[in-house]
Amino acid sequence: MTATQSPPPTPAPTPQPESAAGAAKPHVAPGPPPGHVHPLIVSLPYSIHERADKATADPQLQFFVTRATYYKDQTRKKVFAEVYGERYDQMRELAGNIKQHTLDYLDHYLGEWIDNAEANGVKVHYARDSAEANSICLEIAKANNCKLCVKAKSMVTEETHLLPELEAMGCETVETDLGEFILQIDHDAPSHIVTPMIHKDRVASAKALTAALGVPYNDEPEVIARVARDHLRGKYRKADLGISGGNFLVANTGSVVICTNEGNGRFCTSAPRIHVAFVGIEKVIPGPEHLSVMLKMLARSSTGQPLTVYTHTMTGPKRAHEHDGPEEMHVILIDNGRTEILRKETREMLRCIRCGACLNACPVYRKIGGHAYGAVYSGPIGALITPLFKGLANYKDLPQASSLCGACYEACPVKINIPKYLIQLRTDMVGGKITGLPDRIFYRVWAASLKHSLTYRLGGWAQTTFFRLQAKLSGTLAKGEKYSARGWLKDAPGPVKGWTSQRDMPTPPAASFRNWWDKEHVRSVNPKAAEALKASGAGEAKPAARQH
Amino acid sequence: MNPTAHTSTSAPRTTREQFFARIRTALEHDRTIAPSEPAPVVSDALARTTRATDDLTQRFCEKATAVGMKVRQIVAGDLTRTIGTLLEEIKAKRVVVSVGTVPQAVGLKDSIRRKGIEVVDWAATPGLESQYDTDAGITDVHAAIAESGTMVCCSDAGHSRGLSLVPPVHIAVVRKADILPDLIDWWNKMKAVPPTQWPSSIALITGPSKTADIEGVLVTGVHGPGTVHILVVTDV
């Protein structure tokens, strides 16, 4: 790609210079190109395969996502080792306990937060679902005749899909986080909780700026950032509505806390006359001392910073003696399926503070990227909560999109046992007959065969014979050869096709380990003991290892 | 979509009571009860990383430098002169100032004006508007935190939210006495103030405005100041 781009194919909208500030032109939202597919709006039931295959075949995506996540994961480990050393695990325990305790008494703490926030002059609203949350926000915008909205990063507004609704009512809405801004003008969507544009490169970013703002093409990150800064400053100066999310609600002070690095969060919550925060009910924590713990864990888990550059604690709108700040501060508390997850069996999942550490640690996320999860929340935590938000039958691939290696659990600053719950969801899928009949029959037969020595041996024999035959047919195992180091089982037919198309398996040896042991070792060392062992049947103990 | 579709008041809004009923159902609570066990205790031995006995000035300077801020240690007598030099270096023409809590900075504004630099009266205009076309914001801080190299900037009658945010360069004056050991100490200090008297905005600032959104390349100054100078006054 060269720096001298030919003019973009779509006609560039007229750039809006500062001098045009007074010109009251009705805002027309630039629409996406025809045939555009929004990455986070998918048809249900969702199948992961198409996007996962596409992602694994995309070397650039692999490179960017792997590099960024690997680096962040390493940084997280390094800084926690430096700061907390052996106390790291206890800190995770404490942070997890704080969230769990608050969730166990969520009615109490949320009530306390609301009373304190109202005493500080905050207007609190209650949204049962996405539609109600958006409609409350539109009403606030309408009542205040808002024409231009600047928006900070918020995953909840991705959940409710707020932006098109504000635009449709005639309130121009601009994402101000650099990554989100570029995604917005490029009609794309975030693929990582913390670094939304992880899947996109500088060329695509620069092209998007050229197309949307009519600026000359330049793909230096510094230049892209400066162009966006200048453009968005013009927006802050004119905006009458600011929208943010919320990282924490502090119950006994009524505060909302947001953690950002760029400063757009402070602008969006300070410059416009009206501030509206979209916050999930699970964000509440008891007091400021708990905020200390959560803040100490959040940024370090996320990017390895001691704190995000700006940790902004907002306690009510502008006070009478203060010089600036919003005249009105609204908080929309959002349920949108959270009370379903709040039941005892799944409550722990709501501890999540959206740090993204589990995404960074996950070998599956690194291969398939965020959009393959087909929902707002991706990675291990997304695989867990998306099926609960949207229905297990709608997202039955997600609980399977994990190797259960446990890296997510080790990385989680609030100790959510993600692998445990993924297994639980898989169990629920089999129990709820969401898993297909052939699979269910297979699991039944497998489980039954493991319970009895005869069927276990029979199964083992059948498996060995089948795979050896397959290896012989494909020529990787020579006739009479017991085991071949060069022999890998590839592209087997039938029920193992899916398995072997993605990974190779060594050819099984002619005899199992136990047969070999009995024959070569035990008898020769102590024939009597071997006899006794055989008579007692102890030699038939089930192996702990999986069959393949 | 028809813009008027949103104007009609549709279904009645969920009330606080209805909202809480769903939460209580999930929790299996008949009514909202006070927790039967206290909230987890934040043990100092576990959570604290920095103690009052540590060399706080040194730790603060180290950590603030590590996150990309430019730190100098000076004595009070050099304050005005150092700020003047910094402003000359960045060729400032217009600045905004709020250093009311630092007695050693008396006369700062006059000395800046004597250099031919305009000191904009931000307080005369509501909101942040007067600050957009300035070259530097010069502020004191409400506290500093050694643990992370953080500065605490609150909004109040004498402090705009914008001075540490809007201008491209932020020059902050941190007195040795402002430096607290740990984040825990700042929130403990705030616990003494009733929440209804808290500032509407408390900004903990840990570095210049940053992004790594484009290919992970670090860029500073994306929305807030790209350069933050901290002058640590070691004798007050």
mmCIF file of N, CA and C in Angstrom, chain A residues 223-283:
data_model
loop_
_atom_site.group_PDB
_atom_site.id
_atom_site.type_symbol
_atom_site.label_atom_id
_atom_site.label_comp_id
_atom_site.label_asym_id
_atom_site.label_seq_id
_atom_site.Cartn_x
_atom_site.Cartn_y
_atom_site.Cartn_z
ATOM 1 N N VAL A 223 -0.147 10.159 13.151
ATOM 2 C CA VAL A 223 -0.944 11.057 12.311
ATOM 3 C C VAL A 223 -2.426 10.697 12.406
ATOM 4 N N ILE A 224 -2.717 9.407 12.384
ATOM 5 C CA ILE A 224 -4.105 8.958 12.512
ATOM 6 C C ILE A 224 -4.698 9.490 13.819
ATOM 7 N N ALA A 225 -3.912 9.366 14.904
ATOM 8 C CA ALA A 225 -4.391 9.820 16.211
ATOM 9 C C ALA A 225 -4.612 11.332 16.213
ATOM 10 N N ARG A 226 -3.718 12.080 15.533
ATOM 11 C CA ARG A 226 -3.850 13.534 15.549
ATOM 12 C C ARG A 226 -5.058 13.990 14.728
ATOM 13 N N VAL A 227 -5.272 13.323 13.606
ATOM 14 C CA VAL A 227 -6.446 13.661 12.787
ATOM 15 C C VAL A 227 -7.722 13.429 13.595
ATOM 16 N N ALA A 228 -7.758 12.268 14.267
ATOM 17 C CA ALA A 228 -8.939 11.952 15.077
ATOM 18 C C ALA A 228 -9.085 12.954 16.222
ATOM 19 N N ARG A 229 -7.968 13.320 16.848
ATOM 20 C CA ARG A 229 -8.018 14.256 17.960
ATOM 21 C C ARG A 229 -8.624 15.585 17.508
ATOM 22 N N ASP A 230 -8.133 16.108 16.404
ATOM 23 C CA ASP A 230 -8.623 17.410 15.928
ATOM 24 C C ASP A 230 -10.108 17.340 15.592
ATOM 25 N N HIS A 231 -10.468 16.252 14.901
ATOM 26 C CA HIS A 231 -11.870 16.090 14.510
ATOM 27 C C HIS A 231 -12.769 16.014 15.743
ATOM 28 N N LEU A 232 -12.357 15.208 16.726
ATOM 29 C CA LEU A 232 -13.223 14.968 17.875
ATOM 30 C C LEU A 232 -13.261 16.152 18.831
ATOM 31 N N ARG A 233 -12.187 16.954 18.863
ATOM 32 C CA ARG A 233 -12.236 18.165 19.701
ATOM 33 C C ARG A 233 -13.346 19.080 19.229
ATOM 34 N N GLY A 234 -13.509 19.160 17.906
ATOM 35 C CA GLY A 234 -14.599 19.958 17.355
ATOM 36 C C GLY A 234 -15.949 19.453 17.864
ATOM 37 N N LYS A 235 -16.028 18.152 18.054
ATOM 38 C CA LYS A 235 -17.290 17.561 18.529
ATOM 39 C C LYS A 235 -17.514 17.858 20.019
ATOM 40 N N TYR A 236 -16.461 17.709 20.832
ATOM 41 C CA TYR A 236 -16.621 17.982 22.271
ATOM 42 C C TYR A 236 -17.152 19.398 22.495
ATOM 43 N N ARG A 237 -16.633 20.331 21.688
ATOM 44 C CA ARG A 237 -16.978 21.742 21.904
ATOM 45 C C ARG A 237 -18.448 22.000 21.638
ATOM 46 N N LYS A 238 -19.048 21.205 20.761
ATOM 47 C CA LYS A 238 -20.439 21.453 20.387
ATOM 48 C C LYS A 238 -21.424 20.483 21.024
ATOM 49 N N ALA A 239 -20.920 19.379 21.566
ATOM 50 C CA ALA A 239 -21.822 18.319 22.026
ATOM 51 C C ALA A 239 -22.699 18.783 23.189
ATOM 52 N N ASP A 240 -23.965 18.347 23.173
ATOM 53 C CA ASP A 240 -24.843 18.648 24.301
ATOM 54 C C ASP A 240 -25.217 17.386 25.085
ATOM 55 N N LEU A 241 -24.732 16.234 24.614
ATOM 56 C CA LEU A 241 -25.000 14.986 25.325
ATOM 57 C C LEU A 241 -23.714 14.155 25.358
ATOM 58 N N GLY A 242 -23.389 13.631 26.544
ATOM 59 C CA GLY A 242 -22.215 12.767 26.673
ATOM 60 C C GLY A 242 -22.661 11.418 27.225
ATOM 61 N N ILE A 243 -22.203 10.343 26.596
ATOM 62 C CA ILE A 243 -22.597 9.010 27.071
ATOM 63 C C ILE A 243 -21.349 8.227 27.466
ATOM 64 N N SER A 244 -21.439 7.579 28.616
ATOM 65 C CA SER A 244 -20.323 6.739 29.062
ATOM 66 C C SER A 244 -20.876 5.432 29.598
ATOM 67 N N GLY A 245 -19.986 4.513 29.872
ATOM 68 C CA GLY A 245 -20.355 3.318 30.619
ATOM 69 C C GLY A 245 -20.015 3.557 32.077
ATOM 70 N N GLY A 246 -19.669 2.509 32.779
ATOM 71 C CA GLY A 246 -19.227 2.634 34.165
ATOM 72 C C GLY A 246 -18.477 1.375 34.538
ATOM 73 N N ASN A 247 -17.282 1.528 35.128
ATOM 74 C CA ASN A 247 -16.533 0.347 35.550
ATOM 75 C C ASN A 247 -16.945 -0.109 36.954
ATOM 76 N N PHE A 248 -17.244 0.883 37.815
ATOM 77 C CA PHE A 248 -17.649 0.544 39.178
ATOM 78 C C PHE A 248 -18.696 1.541 39.675
ATOM 79 N N LEU A 249 -19.600 1.053 40.522
ATOM 80 C CA LEU A 249 -20.507 1.914 41.271
ATOM 81 C C LEU A 249 -20.138 1.715 42.737
ATOM 82 N N VAL A 250 -19.846 2.796 43.445
ATOM 83 C CA VAL A 250 -19.452 2.656 44.844
ATOM 84 C C VAL A 250 -20.681 2.900 45.718
ATOM 85 N N ALA A 251 -21.140 1.820 46.393
ATOM 86 C CA ALA A 251 -22.434 1.884 47.088
ATOM 87 C C ALA A 251 -22.487 2.982 48.134
ATOM 88 N N ASN A 252 -21.498 3.058 49.009
ATOM 89 C CA ASN A 252 -21.692 3.986 50.117
ATOM 90 C C ASN A 252 -21.293 5.430 49.828
ATOM 91 N N THR A 253 -20.961 5.734 48.574
ATOM 92 C CA THR A 253 -20.764 7.143 48.207
ATOM 93 C C THR A 253 -21.674 7.555 47.042
ATOM 94 N N GLY A 254 -22.242 6.582 46.334
ATOM 95 C CA GLY A 254 -23.082 6.914 45.181
ATOM 96 C C GLY A 254 -22.290 7.341 43.958
ATOM 97 N N SER A 255 -21.017 6.946 43.888
ATOM 98 C CA SER A 255 -20.159 7.374 42.771
ATOM 99 C C SER A 255 -20.192 6.388 41.607
ATOM 100 N N VAL A 256 -19.874 6.928 40.406
ATOM 101 C CA VAL A 256 -19.644 6.111 39.219
ATOM 102 C C VAL A 256 -18.171 6.280 38.852
ATOM 103 N N VAL A 257 -17.485 5.178 38.567
ATOM 104 C CA VAL A 257 -16.062 5.261 38.243
ATOM 105 C C VAL A 257 -15.844 4.737 36.820
ATOM 106 N N ILE A 258 -15.137 5.521 35.997
ATOM 107 C CA ILE A 258 -14.755 4.998 34.678
ATOM 108 C C ILE A 258 -13.231 5.026 34.540
ATOM 109 N N CYS A 259 -12.697 4.032 33.878
ATOM 110 C CA CYS A 259 -11.252 3.893 33.722
ATOM 111 C C CYS A 259 -10.910 3.973 32.236
ATOM 112 N N THR A 260 -10.165 5.000 31.835
ATOM 113 C CA THR A 260 -9.824 5.157 30.420
ATOM 114 C C THR A 260 -8.373 5.620 30.287
ATOM 115 N N ASN A 261 -7.843 5.510 29.082
ATOM 116 C CA ASN A 261 -6.452 5.893 28.853
ATOM 117 C C ASN A 261 -6.287 7.126 27.985
ATOM 118 N N GLU A 262 -7.285 7.408 27.151
ATOM 119 C CA GLU A 262 -7.088 8.448 26.156
ATOM 120 C C GLU A 262 -7.518 9.825 26.641
ATOM 121 N N GLY A 263 -8.465 9.853 27.587
ATOM 122 C CA GLY A 263 -8.978 11.137 28.056
ATOM 123 C C GLY A 263 -10.339 11.454 27.480
ATOM 124 N N ASN A 264 -10.770 10.665 26.475
ATOM 125 C CA ASN A 264 -12.086 10.921 25.892
ATOM 126 C C ASN A 264 -13.200 10.694 26.909
ATOM 127 N N GLY A 265 -12.989 9.760 27.818
ATOM 128 C CA GLY A 265 -13.985 9.507 28.857
ATOM 129 C C GLY A 265 -14.204 10.730 29.718
ATOM 130 N N ARG A 266 -13.126 11.430 30.066
ATOM 131 C CA ARG A 266 -13.272 12.649 30.877
ATOM 132 C C ARG A 266 -13.961 13.746 30.072
ATOM 133 N N PHE A 267 -13.611 13.853 28.786
ATOM 134 C CA PHE A 267 -14.271 14.860 27.948
ATOM 135 C C PHE A 267 -15.781 14.608 27.865
ATOM 136 N N CYS A 268 -16.125 13.351 27.566
ATOM 137 C CA CYS A 268 -17.539 13.017 27.354
ATOM 138 C C CYS A 268 -18.373 13.228 28.609
ATOM 139 N N THR A 269 -17.735 13.094 29.785
ATOM 140 C CA THR A 269 -18.483 13.229 31.026
ATOM 141 C C THR A 269 -18.328 14.621 31.642
ATOM 142 N N SER A 270 -17.557 15.489 30.982
ATOM 143 C CA SER A 270 -17.328 16.827 31.547
ATOM 144 C C SER A 270 -17.782 17.958 30.643
ATOM 145 N N ALA A 271 -17.637 17.791 29.322
ATOM 146 C CA ALA A 271 -17.929 18.896 28.414
ATOM 147 C C ALA A 271 -19.424 19.095 28.143
ATOM 148 N N PRO A 272 -20.178 18.045 27.820
ATOM 149 C CA PRO A 272 -21.593 18.284 27.487
ATOM 150 C C PRO A 272 -22.448 18.626 28.713
ATOM 151 N N ARG A 273 -23.574 19.240 28.424
ATOM 152 C CA ARG A 273 -24.513 19.676 29.465
ATOM 153 C C ARG A 273 -25.158 18.477 30.179
ATOM 154 N N ILE A 274 -25.390 17.409 29.419
ATOM 155 C CA ILE A 274 -26.059 16.229 29.970
ATOM 156 C C ILE A 274 -25.114 15.027 29.905
ATOM 157 N N HIS A 275 -25.014 14.318 31.005
ATOM 158 C CA HIS A 275 -24.222 13.077 30.996
ATOM 159 C C HIS A 275 -25.146 11.903 31.324
ATOM 160 N N VAL A 276 -25.102 10.885 30.462
ATOM 161 C CA VAL A 276 -25.864 9.658 30.712
ATOM 162 C C VAL A 276 -24.885 8.491 30.787
ATOM 163 N N ALA A 277 -24.927 7.759 31.905
ATOM 164 C CA ALA A 277 -24.055 6.575 32.038
ATOM 165 C C ALA A 277 -24.914 5.317 31.956
ATOM 166 N N PHE A 278 -24.495 4.380 31.105
ATOM 167 C CA PHE A 278 -25.140 3.069 31.002
ATOM 168 C C PHE A 278 -24.341 2.104 31.864
ATOM 169 N N VAL A 279 -24.957 1.552 32.901
ATOM 170 C CA VAL A 279 -24.188 0.691 33.803
ATOM 171 C C VAL A 279 -24.975 -0.576 34.153
ATOM 172 N N GLY A 280 -24.310 -1.706 34.021
ATOM 173 C CA GLY A 280 -24.911 -2.986 34.425
ATOM 174 C C GLY A 280 -25.001 -3.068 35.936
ATOM 175 N N ILE A 281 -26.033 -3.759 36.432
ATOM 176 C CA ILE A 281 -26.267 -3.806 37.887
ATOM 177 C C ILE A 281 -25.149 -4.517 38.641
ATOM 178 N N GLU A 282 -24.335 -5.297 37.917
ATOM 179 C CA GLU A 282 -23.306 -6.078 38.610
ATOM 180 C C GLU A 282 -22.062 -5.263 38.928
ATOM 181 N N LYS A 283 -22.076 -3.970 38.569
ATOM 182 C CA LYS A 283 -20.866 -3.155 38.729
ATOM 183 C C LYS A 283 -20.677 -2.585 40.135
#
